[in-house]
Amino acid sequence: GAVVSQHPSRVICKSGTSVKIECRSLDFQATTMFWYRQFPKQSLMLMATSNEGSKATYEQGVEKDKFLINHASLTLSTLTVTSAHPEDSSFYICTSLLGNEQFFGPGTRLTVL
Amino acid sequence: KQEVTQIPAALSVPEGENLVLNCSFTDSAIYNLQWFRQDPGKGLTSLLLIQSSQREQTSGRLNASLDKSSGRSTLYIAASQPGDSATYLCAVAGDFGNEKLTFGTGTRLTIIP
């Protein structure tokens, strides 16, 4: 099956710093990747749709200048949380679209102190 | 706007029993529906994917049904085991070209040994 990796799996940072999360499709090319966020005891919410070679499409309420998405190649999308604050602490999950199915990365747990 | 609801929010059953988890969605114009399990602090594991043209999918002790016109899906788990304890999420994908997933609120399942 299609494999998607995320790095890092866990990160702790100080408030005000920036954190970059990588999402890679290991054995297939993905024109489209998605970034989701899951707060404790809540379900997943879509943050943005990442398209290779073009600007990401952000969902309502998600600040594009705070959550920078770059999809420079068909196998890599990055999410950078800029000037992180404690309320950004969450579980971030990326998916890669193959056909009409999304394949999930293992997630990155971000804790902002 | 698509809304996905799962009932019940939590369920506890003795080991060996059969059980049904429910998922409902407000917009029947979906591309597919997927069931996932999530263990505490972990990412998502895909269980079953049902295309919009299908009525059900089976994998081992799991059977998922889809009634697109009524906006409902069920996940049937036969002969439950303690290892089935997890949170189960359903998610629907929009039509072709809008494959982003809308997740349900989840059902936290506990199988009592």
Coordinates of N, CA and C in Angstrom, one line a residue:
Chain A
G1 N 0.8 -1.2 0.0 CA 0.0 0.0 0.0 C 0.8 1.3 0.0
A2 N 0.2 2.4 -0.3 CA 0.9 3.7 -0.3 C 1.3 4.1 1.1
V3 N 2.6 4.6 1.2 CA 3.1 4.9 2.5 C 3.4 6.4 2.5
V4 N 3.0 7.0 3.6 CA 3.2 8.5 3.8 C 4.0 8.6 5.2
S5 N 5.0 9.4 5.2 CA 5.8 9.6 6.4 C 5.7 11.0 6.8
Q6 N 5.9 11.3 8.1 CA 5.9 12.6 8.6 C 7.1 12.7 9.6
H7 N 7.7 13.9 9.5 CA 8.9 14.2 10.4 C 8.8 15.6 10.9
P8 N 9.0 15.9 12.2 CA 9.2 14.9 13.2 C 7.9 14.3 13.7
S9 N 8.0 13.2 14.5 CA 6.8 12.6 15.0 C 6.4 13.4 16.3
R10 N 7.3 14.0 16.9 CA 7.0 14.8 18.1 C 7.9 16.0 18.2
V11 N 7.4 17.1 18.6 CA 8.3 18.3 18.7 C 7.8 19.2 19.9
I12 N 8.7 19.6 20.7 CA 8.4 20.6 21.7 C 9.2 21.8 21.5
C13 N 8.5 23.0 21.5 CA 9.2 24.2 21.2 C 8.8 25.3 22.1
K14 N 9.5 26.4 22.2 CA 9.2 27.5 23.0 C 8.2 28.4 22.2
S15 N 7.4 29.1 22.9 CA 6.5 30.1 22.3 C 7.3 31.1 21.5
G16 N 6.8 31.4 20.3 CA 7.5 32.4 19.5 C 8.4 31.9 18.4
T17 N 8.7 30.6 18.6 CA 9.6 30.0 17.6 C 8.8 29.4 16.4
S18 N 9.5 29.0 15.4 CA 8.8 28.4 14.2 C 9.2 26.9 14.1
V19 N 8.2 26.1 13.7 CA 8.4 24.7 13.6 C 8.0 24.2 12.2
K20 N 8.9 23.4 11.6 CA 8.5 22.9 10.2 C 8.3 21.4 10.3
I21 N 7.2 21.0 9.7 CA 6.8 19.6 9.7 C 6.8 19.1 8.2
E22 N 7.4 18.0 8.0 CA 7.5 17.4 6.6 C 6.6 16.3 6.4
C23 N 6.0 16.2 5.3 CA 5.1 15.1 4.9 C 5.6 14.6 3.5
R24 N 5.9 13.3 3.5 CA 6.5 12.7 2.3 C 5.6 11.5 1.9
S25 N 5.3 11.4 0.6 CA 4.8 10.2 0.1 C 6.0 9.4 -0.5
L26 N 6.1 8.2 0.1 CA 7.4 7.4 -0.1 C 7.4 6.6 -1.4
D27 N 6.3 6.1 -1.8 CA 6.3 5.2 -3.0 C 5.3 5.6 -4.1
F28 N 4.9 6.9 -4.0 CA 4.1 7.4 -5.1 C 4.1 8.9 -5.1
Q29 N 3.7 9.4 -6.2 CA 3.7 10.9 -6.4 C 2.3 11.4 -6.1
A30 N 2.3 12.5 -5.4 CA 1.0 13.1 -5.0 C 1.0 14.6 -5.4
T31 N 0.1 14.8 -6.3 CA -0.1 16.2 -6.7 C -0.8 17.0 -5.6
T32 N -1.6 16.3 -4.8 CA -2.4 16.9 -3.8 C -2.2 16.3 -2.4
M33 N -1.9 17.1 -1.5 CA -1.8 16.6 -0.1 C -2.7 17.5 0.8
F34 N -3.1 17.0 1.9 CA -4.0 17.7 2.8 C -3.3 17.8 4.2
W35 N -3.5 18.8 4.9 CA -3.1 19.0 6.3 C -4.3 19.1 7.2
Y36 N -4.3 18.2 8.2 CA -5.4 18.2 9.2 C -4.8 18.5 10.6
R37 N -5.6 19.0 11.5 CA -5.2 19.2 12.9 C -6.3 18.6 13.8
Q38 N -5.7 18.1 14.9 CA -6.6 17.4 15.9 C -6.3 17.9 17.2
F39 N -7.2 18.6 17.9 CA -7.0 19.1 19.3 C -7.4 17.9 20.2
P40 N -6.9 17.9 21.4 CA -7.2 16.8 22.3 C -8.7 16.6 22.5
K41 N -9.0 15.3 22.4 CA -10.4 14.8 22.5 C -11.4 15.4 21.5
Q42 N -10.8 15.8 20.4 CA -11.7 16.3 19.3 C -11.3 15.5 18.0
S43 N -12.2 15.7 17.0 CA -11.9 15.0 15.7 C -11.0 15.8 14.9
L44 N -10.7 15.3 13.7 CA -9.7 16.0 12.8 C -10.4 17.1 12.0
M45 N -9.7 18.2 11.8 CA -10.3 19.3 11.1 C -9.3 19.6 10.0
L46 N -9.8 19.8 8.7 CA -8.9 20.1 7.6 C -8.4 21.6 7.8
M47 N -7.1 21.7 7.6 CA -6.5 23.1 7.7 C -6.4 23.6 6.3
A48 N -5.8 22.8 5.4 CA -5.5 23.3 4.1 C -5.3 22.2 3.1
T49 N -5.4 22.5 1.8 CA -5.2 21.6 0.7 C -3.9 22.1 0.0
S50 N -2.9 21.2 -0.1 CA -1.6 21.6 -0.7 C -1.5 21.0 -2.1
N51 N -1.3 21.8 -3.1 CA -1.2 21.4 -4.5 C 0.2 21.7 -5.0
E52 N 0.8 20.7 -5.6 CA 2.2 20.8 -6.1 C 2.3 21.9 -7.1
G53 N 3.2 22.8 -6.8 CA 3.5 23.9 -7.8 C 2.6 25.1 -7.7
S54 N 1.7 25.1 -6.8 CA 0.8 26.2 -6.6 C 0.5 26.5 -5.1
K55 N -0.2 27.6 -4.9 CA -0.4 28.0 -3.5 C -1.5 27.1 -2.9
A56 N -1.3 26.9 -1.6 CA -2.2 26.1 -0.9 C -3.6 26.8 -0.7
T57 N -4.6 26.0 -0.6 CA -5.9 26.5 -0.3 C -6.3 26.3 1.2
Y58 N -6.5 27.4 1.9 CA -6.8 27.3 3.3 C -8.2 27.3 3.7
E59 N -8.6 26.5 4.7 CA -10.0 26.5 5.2 C -10.3 27.8 6.0
Q60 N -11.5 28.1 6.0 CA -11.9 29.3 6.8 C -11.5 29.2 8.2
G61 N -10.9 30.3 8.6 CA -10.4 30.4 10.0 C -9.0 30.0 10.2
V62 N -8.3 29.5 9.2 CA -6.9 29.1 9.3 C -6.1 30.2 8.6
E63 N -5.1 30.7 9.5 CA -4.3 31.9 9.0 C -3.2 31.4 8.1
K64 N -3.2 31.8 6.8 CA -2.2 31.4 5.9 C -0.9 31.9 6.2
D65 N -0.8 33.1 6.8 CA 0.5 33.6 7.1 C 1.1 33.0 8.4
K66 N 0.3 32.3 9.1 CA 0.8 31.6 10.3 C 1.2 30.2 10.0
F67 N 0.4 29.5 9.2 CA 0.7 28.2 8.8 C 1.1 28.1 7.3
L68 N 2.4 28.2 7.1 CA 2.9 28.2 5.8 C 3.1 26.8 5.2
I69 N 2.5 26.7 4.0 CA 2.6 25.4 3.3 C 3.3 25.5 2.0
N70 N 4.3 24.6 1.8 CA 5.0 24.5 0.6 C 5.0 23.1 0.0
H71 N 4.6 23.0 -1.2 CA 4.5 21.7 -1.9 C 5.3 21.8 -3.1
A72 N 6.7 21.8 -2.9 CA 7.6 22.0 -4.0 C 7.8 20.8 -4.9
S73 N 7.5 19.7 -4.4 CA 7.7 18.5 -5.3 C 6.6 17.5 -5.1
L74 N 6.5 16.5 -6.0 CA 5.4 15.6 -6.0 C 5.4 14.6 -4.8
T75 N 6.5 14.7 -4.0 CA 6.6 13.7 -2.9 C 6.7 14.4 -1.6
L76 N 6.8 15.8 -1.5 CA 7.0 16.5 -0.3 C 6.2 17.7 -0.1
S77 N 5.5 17.8 1.0 CA 4.8 19.0 1.4 C 5.3 19.3 2.8
T78 N 5.5 20.6 3.1 CA 5.9 21.1 4.4 C 4.9 22.0 5.0
L79 N 4.7 21.9 6.3 CA 3.9 22.9 7.0 C 4.8 23.5 8.1
T80 N 4.9 24.8 8.0 CA 5.6 25.6 9.0 C 4.7 26.4 9.9
V81 N 4.7 26.1 11.2 CA 4.0 26.9 12.1 C 4.9 28.0 12.6
T82 N 4.5 29.2 12.2 CA 5.3 30.4 12.5 C 4.9 31.0 13.8
S83 N 5.9 31.5 14.6 CA 5.6 32.2 15.8 C 4.6 31.4 16.7
A84 N 5.0 30.2 16.9 CA 4.0 29.3 17.6 C 3.6 29.7 19.0
H85 N 2.4 29.5 19.3 CA 1.9 29.8 20.7 C 1.3 28.5 21.3
P86 N 1.1 28.5 22.6 CA 0.6 27.3 23.2 C -0.7 26.8 22.6
E87 N -1.6 27.7 22.1 CA -2.8 27.3 21.5 C -2.6 26.6 20.2
D88 N -1.4 26.6 19.7 CA -1.1 25.8 18.4 C -0.7 24.4 18.8
S89 N -0.6 24.1 20.0 CA -0.3 22.7 20.4 C -1.4 21.8 20.0
S90 N -1.0 20.8 19.2 CA -2.0 19.9 18.6 C -1.4 18.8 17.9
F91 N -2.2 17.9 17.3 CA -1.7 16.8 16.6 C -1.9 17.1 15.1
Y92 N -0.8 17.2 14.3 CA -1.0 17.6 12.9 C -0.8 16.3 12.1
I93 N -1.7 16.1 11.2 CA -1.7 14.9 10.3 C -1.7 15.3 8.8
C94 N -0.9 14.8 8.0 CA -0.9 15.0 6.6 C -1.4 13.8 5.9
T95 N -2.0 14.0 4.7 CA -2.4 12.9 3.9 C -2.0 13.2 2.4
S96 N -1.8 12.1 1.7 CA -1.5 12.3 0.3 C -2.6 11.6 -0.5
L97 N -3.0 12.3 -1.6 CA -4.1 11.8 -2.4 C -3.6 10.9 -3.5
L98 N -4.1 9.7 -3.6 CA -3.7 8.8 -4.7 C -5.0 8.2 -5.3
G99 N -5.3 8.6 -6.5 CA -6.6 8.3 -7.0 C -7.7 9.1 -6.3
N100 N -8.6 8.4 -5.7 CA -9.6 9.1 -4.8 C -9.5 8.7 -3.4
E101 N -8.3 8.2 -3.0 CA -8.1 7.8 -1.6 C -7.0 8.6 -1.0
Q102 N -7.2 8.9 0.3 CA -6.1 9.6 1.0 C -5.4 8.7 1.9
F103 N -4.1 8.8 1.8 CA -3.2 7.9 2.7 C -2.6 8.8 3.7
F104 N -2.7 8.3 5.0 CA -2.3 9.2 6.1 C -0.9 9.0 6.6
G105 N -0.3 10.1 6.9 CA 0.9 10.1 7.7 C 0.6 9.7 9.1
P106 N 1.7 9.4 9.9 CA 1.5 9.0 11.3 C 1.2 10.1 12.2
G107 N 1.4 11.3 11.8 CA 1.1 12.5 12.6 C 2.3 13.1 13.3
T108 N 2.2 14.3 13.7 CA 3.2 15.0 14.4 C 2.6 15.7 15.6
R109 N 3.0 15.4 16.8 CA 2.5 16.0 18.0 C 3.3 17.2 18.3
L110 N 2.7 18.4 18.3 CA 3.4 19.6 18.6 C 3.0 20.1 19.9
T111 N 4.0 20.4 20.8 CA 3.7 21.0 22.1 C 4.5 22.3 22.1
V112 N 3.7 23.4 22.4 CA 4.4 24.7 22.5 C 4.3 25.2 23.9
L113 N 5.5 25.4 24.5 CA 5.6 25.8 25.9 C 5.4 27.3 26.1
Chain B
K1 N -22.6 23.1 3.8 CA -21.4 22.6 4.4 C -21.7 21.2 5.0
Q2 N -20.8 20.3 4.7 CA -21.0 18.9 5.1 C -20.8 18.8 6.6
E3 N -21.7 18.1 7.3 CA -21.5 17.8 8.7 C -21.7 16.3 8.9
V4 N -20.8 15.7 9.7 CA -20.7 14.3 10.0 C -20.9 14.1 11.5
T5 N -21.8 13.2 11.8 CA -22.1 12.9 13.2 C -22.0 11.4 13.5
Q6 N -21.5 11.1 14.6 CA -21.4 9.7 15.0 C -22.0 9.5 16.4
I7 N -22.8 8.4 16.4 CA -23.6 8.1 17.6 C -23.4 6.6 17.9
P8 N -23.1 6.2 19.1 CA -22.9 7.0 20.3 C -21.5 7.6 20.4
A9 N -21.3 8.5 21.2 CA -20.0 9.1 21.4 C -19.1 8.1 22.1
A10 N -19.6 7.3 23.0 CA -18.9 6.3 23.7 C -19.7 5.0 23.8
L11 N -19.0 3.9 23.8 CA -19.8 2.6 23.9 C -18.9 1.6 24.6
S12 N -19.5 0.9 25.6 CA -18.7 -0.2 26.3 C -19.5 -1.5 26.1
V13 N -18.9 -2.5 25.7 CA -19.6 -3.8 25.5 C -18.7 -4.9 26.0
P14 N -19.3 -6.0 26.5 CA -18.5 -7.2 26.9 C -17.8 -7.8 25.7
E15 N -16.7 -8.4 26.0 CA -16.0 -9.2 24.9 C -16.9 -10.2 24.3
G16 N -16.7 -10.4 23.0 CA -17.5 -11.4 22.3 C -18.8 -10.9 21.6
E17 N -19.3 -9.8 22.1 CA -20.5 -9.3 21.5 C -20.3 -8.7 20.2
N18 N -21.4 -8.7 19.4 CA -21.3 -8.0 18.1 C -21.8 -6.5 18.4
L19 N -21.4 -5.6 17.6 CA -21.8 -4.2 17.9 C -21.8 -3.4 16.6
V20 N -22.6 -2.3 16.6 CA -22.7 -1.4 15.5 C -22.4 0.0 15.8
L21 N -21.6 0.6 15.0 CA -21.3 2.0 15.2 C -22.0 2.8 14.1
N22 N -22.5 4.0 14.4 CA -23.3 4.7 13.4 C -22.6 6.0 13.0
C23 N -22.8 6.4 11.7 CA -22.3 7.6 11.1 C -23.3 8.2 10.2
S24 N -23.6 9.5 10.4 CA -24.5 10.1 9.5 C -23.9 11.4 8.9
F25 N -24.3 11.7 7.7 CA -23.8 12.9 7.1 C -24.9 13.7 6.4
T26 N -24.8 15.0 6.3 CA -25.9 15.9 5.8 C -25.9 16.0 4.3
D27 N -24.8 16.0 3.6 CA -24.8 16.1 2.2 C -24.5 14.8 1.5
S28 N -25.5 14.3 0.7 CA -25.3 13.0 0.2 C -24.4 13.0 -1.1
A29 N -23.9 14.1 -1.5 CA -23.0 14.2 -2.7 C -21.6 13.9 -2.2
I30 N -21.4 12.6 -1.9 CA -20.0 12.3 -1.5 C -19.4 11.4 -2.5
Y31 N -18.0 11.4 -2.4 CA -17.2 10.6 -3.3 C -17.0 9.2 -2.7
N32 N -16.7 9.2 -1.5 CA -16.5 7.9 -0.7 C -16.6 8.2 0.7
L33 N -16.7 7.1 1.5 CA -16.8 7.2 3.0 C -15.7 6.2 3.5
Q34 N -15.1 6.6 4.6 CA -14.0 5.8 5.1 C -14.2 5.7 6.6
W35 N -13.9 4.5 7.1 CA -13.8 4.3 8.6 C -12.4 4.1 9.0
F36 N -12.1 4.7 10.1 CA -10.7 4.7 10.7 C -10.8 4.2 12.2
R37 N -9.7 3.7 12.7 CA -9.6 3.6 14.1 C -8.4 4.4 14.5
Q38 N -8.5 4.9 15.8 CA -7.4 5.7 16.3 C -7.1 5.3 17.7
D39 N -6.0 4.8 18.0 CA -5.6 4.5 19.4 C -5.1 5.7 20.1
P40 N -5.2 5.7 21.4 CA -4.8 7.0 22.2 C -3.4 7.5 21.8
G41 N -3.3 8.7 21.5 CA -2.0 9.3 21.2 C -1.4 8.9 19.8
K42 N -2.2 8.2 19.0 CA -1.6 7.7 17.8 C -2.3 8.3 16.6
G43 N -1.8 7.9 15.4 CA -2.4 8.4 14.2 C -3.6 7.5 13.8
L44 N -4.1 7.7 12.6 CA -5.2 7.0 12.1 C -4.9 5.7 11.3
T45 N -5.6 4.7 11.5 CA -5.5 3.4 10.7 C -6.8 3.3 9.9
S46 N -6.6 3.2 8.6 CA -7.8 3.0 7.7 C -8.3 1.6 7.8
L47 N -9.6 1.5 8.0 CA -10.2 0.2 8.2 C -10.9 -0.2 6.9
L48 N -11.8 0.6 6.4 CA -12.6 0.3 5.2 C -12.9 1.6 4.5
L49 N -12.9 1.4 3.1 CA -13.3 2.5 2.2 C -14.4 2.1 1.4
I50 N -15.5 2.8 1.4 CA -16.6 2.5 0.5 C -16.8 3.6 -0.5
Q51 N -16.8 3.2 -1.8 CA -17.0 4.2 -2.8 C -18.5 4.5 -2.8
S52 N -18.8 5.7 -3.4 CA -20.2 6.1 -3.4 C -21.2 5.2 -4.1
S53 N -20.6 4.4 -5.0 CA -21.4 3.5 -5.8 C -21.6 2.2 -5.1
Q54 N -20.9 2.0 -4.0 CA -21.0 0.7 -3.3 C -22.0 0.7 -2.2
R55 N -22.4 -0.4 -1.7 CA -23.3 -0.5 -0.6 C -22.6 -1.0 0.7
E56 N -21.6 -1.8 0.5 CA -20.9 -2.3 1.7 C -19.5 -2.8 1.3
Q57 N -18.7 -2.9 2.4 CA -17.3 -3.4 2.3 C -17.1 -4.3 3.5
T58 N -16.3 -5.3 3.3 CA -16.0 -6.2 4.4 C -14.5 -6.5 4.5
S59 N -14.1 -6.6 5.8 CA -12.7 -6.9 6.0 C -12.6 -7.7 7.3
G60 N -12.4 -9.0 7.2 CA -12.4 -9.8 8.4 C -13.7 -9.7 9.2
R61 N -13.5 -9.3 10.5 CA -14.7 -9.2 11.4 C -15.5 -7.8 11.2
L62 N -15.0 -7.0 10.3 CA -15.6 -5.7 10.1 C -16.4 -5.7 8.8
N63 N -17.6 -5.0 8.9 CA -18.4 -4.8 7.8 C -19.0 -3.4 7.8
A64 N -18.8 -2.7 6.8 CA -19.3 -1.3 6.7 C -20.3 -1.2 5.6
S65 N -21.4 -0.5 5.9 CA -22.5 -0.3 4.9 C -22.6 1.2 4.6
L66 N -23.2 1.5 3.5 CA -23.4 2.8 3.1 C -24.8 3.0 2.4
D67 N -25.6 3.9 3.0 CA -26.8 4.3 2.4 C -26.7 5.7 2.0
K68 N -26.2 6.0 0.8 CA -25.9 7.4 0.4 C -27.2 8.3 0.4
S69 N -28.3 7.8 0.0 CA -29.5 8.6 -0.1 C -30.0 9.1 1.2
S70 N -29.8 8.2 2.2 CA -30.3 8.6 3.6 C -29.2 9.2 4.4
G71 N -27.9 9.3 3.8 CA -26.8 9.9 4.5 C -26.4 9.1 5.8
R72 N -26.3 7.8 5.6 CA -25.9 7.0 6.8 C -24.9 5.9 6.4
S73 N -24.1 5.6 7.4 CA -23.2 4.4 7.3 C -23.1 3.7 8.6
T74 N -22.9 2.5 8.6 CA -22.7 1.7 9.8 C -21.4 0.9 9.7
L75 N -20.8 0.7 10.9 CA -19.7 -0.2 11.0 C -20.0 -1.3 11.9
Y76 N -20.1 -2.5 11.4 CA -20.4 -3.7 12.2 C -19.2 -4.4 12.6
I77 N -19.0 -4.6 13.9 CA -17.9 -5.4 14.4 C -18.4 -6.7 15.0
A78 N -18.0 -7.8 14.5 CA -18.4 -9.1 15.0 C -17.4 -9.6 16.0
A79 N -18.0 -10.4 17.0 CA -17.2 -11.0 18.0 C -16.1 -10.1 18.5
S80 N -16.5 -9.1 19.2 CA -15.6 -8.0 19.6 C -14.5 -8.6 20.6
Q81 N -13.3 -8.0 20.5 CA -12.2 -8.4 21.3 C -11.6 -7.2 22.0
P82 N -10.9 -7.4 23.1 CA -10.3 -6.2 23.8 C -9.4 -5.3 22.9
G83 N -8.8 -6.0 22.0 CA -7.9 -5.2 21.0 C -8.7 -4.3 20.1
D84 N -10.0 -4.4 20.1 CA -10.8 -3.5 19.3 C -11.0 -2.2 20.0
S85 N -10.7 -2.1 21.2 CA -10.9 -0.9 22.0 C -10.1 0.3 21.3
A86 N -10.7 1.3 21.0 CA -10.1 2.4 20.3 C -11.2 3.5 20.0
T87 N -10.8 4.6 19.4 CA -11.8 5.5 18.9 C -12.0 5.3 17.4
Y88 N -13.2 5.2 17.0 CA -13.5 4.9 15.6 C -14.1 6.2 14.9
L89 N -13.5 6.6 13.8 CA -13.9 7.8 13.1 C -14.4 7.4 11.7
C90 N -15.5 8.1 11.3 CA -15.8 8.0 9.9 C -15.6 9.3 9.3
A91 N -15.3 9.3 8.0 CA -15.0 10.5 7.2 C -15.6 10.4 5.8
V92 N -16.1 11.5 5.3 CA -16.6 11.5 3.9 C -15.8 12.4 3.1
A93 N -15.6 12.0 1.8 CA -14.9 12.8 0.9 C -15.9 13.4 -0.1
G94 N -15.7 14.7 -0.4 CA -16.6 15.3 -1.4 C -16.5 14.8 -2.8
D95 N -17.2 15.3 -3.7 CA -17.2 14.8 -5.1 C -15.8 15.0 -5.7
F96 N -15.6 14.4 -6.9 CA -14.4 14.4 -7.6 C -13.9 15.8 -7.8
G97 N -12.7 16.1 -7.4 CA -12.1 17.4 -7.5 C -12.2 18.1 -6.1
N98 N -12.9 17.5 -5.2 CA -13.1 18.1 -3.9 C -13.0 17.0 -2.9
E99 N -11.8 16.3 -2.9 CA -11.6 15.1 -2.1 C -11.3 15.3 -0.6
K100 N -11.4 16.5 -0.2 CA -11.0 16.7 1.2 C -12.0 16.0 2.1
L101 N -11.5 15.5 3.2 CA -12.3 14.7 4.1 C -13.0 15.5 5.2
T102 N -14.2 15.2 5.5 CA -14.9 15.8 6.7 C -15.1 14.6 7.7
F103 N -14.5 14.8 8.9 CA -14.6 13.8 9.8 C -15.7 13.9 10.8
G104 N -16.2 12.7 11.2 CA -17.2 12.7 12.3 C -16.5 12.9 13.6
T105 N -17.4 12.9 14.6 CA -17.0 13.3 16.0 C -16.3 12.1 16.7
G106 N -16.5 10.9 16.2 CA -15.9 9.7 16.7 C -16.7 9.0 17.8
T107 N -16.5 7.7 17.8 CA -17.1 6.9 18.9 C -15.9 6.2 19.6
R108 N -15.9 6.4 20.9 CA -14.9 5.7 21.8 C -15.4 4.4 22.2
L109 N -14.8 3.3 21.7 CA -15.2 2.0 22.0 C -14.3 1.3 23.0
T110 N -15.0 0.7 24.0 CA -14.3 0.0 25.1 C -14.8 -1.4 25.1
I111 N -14.0 -2.4 24.9 CA -14.4 -3.8 25.0 C -14.0 -4.4 26.4
I112 N -14.9 -4.8 27.1 CA -14.6 -5.3 28.5 C -14.3 -6.8 28.5
P113 N -13.1 -7.1 29.0 CA -12.7 -8.5 29.0 C -13.6 -9.4 29.8

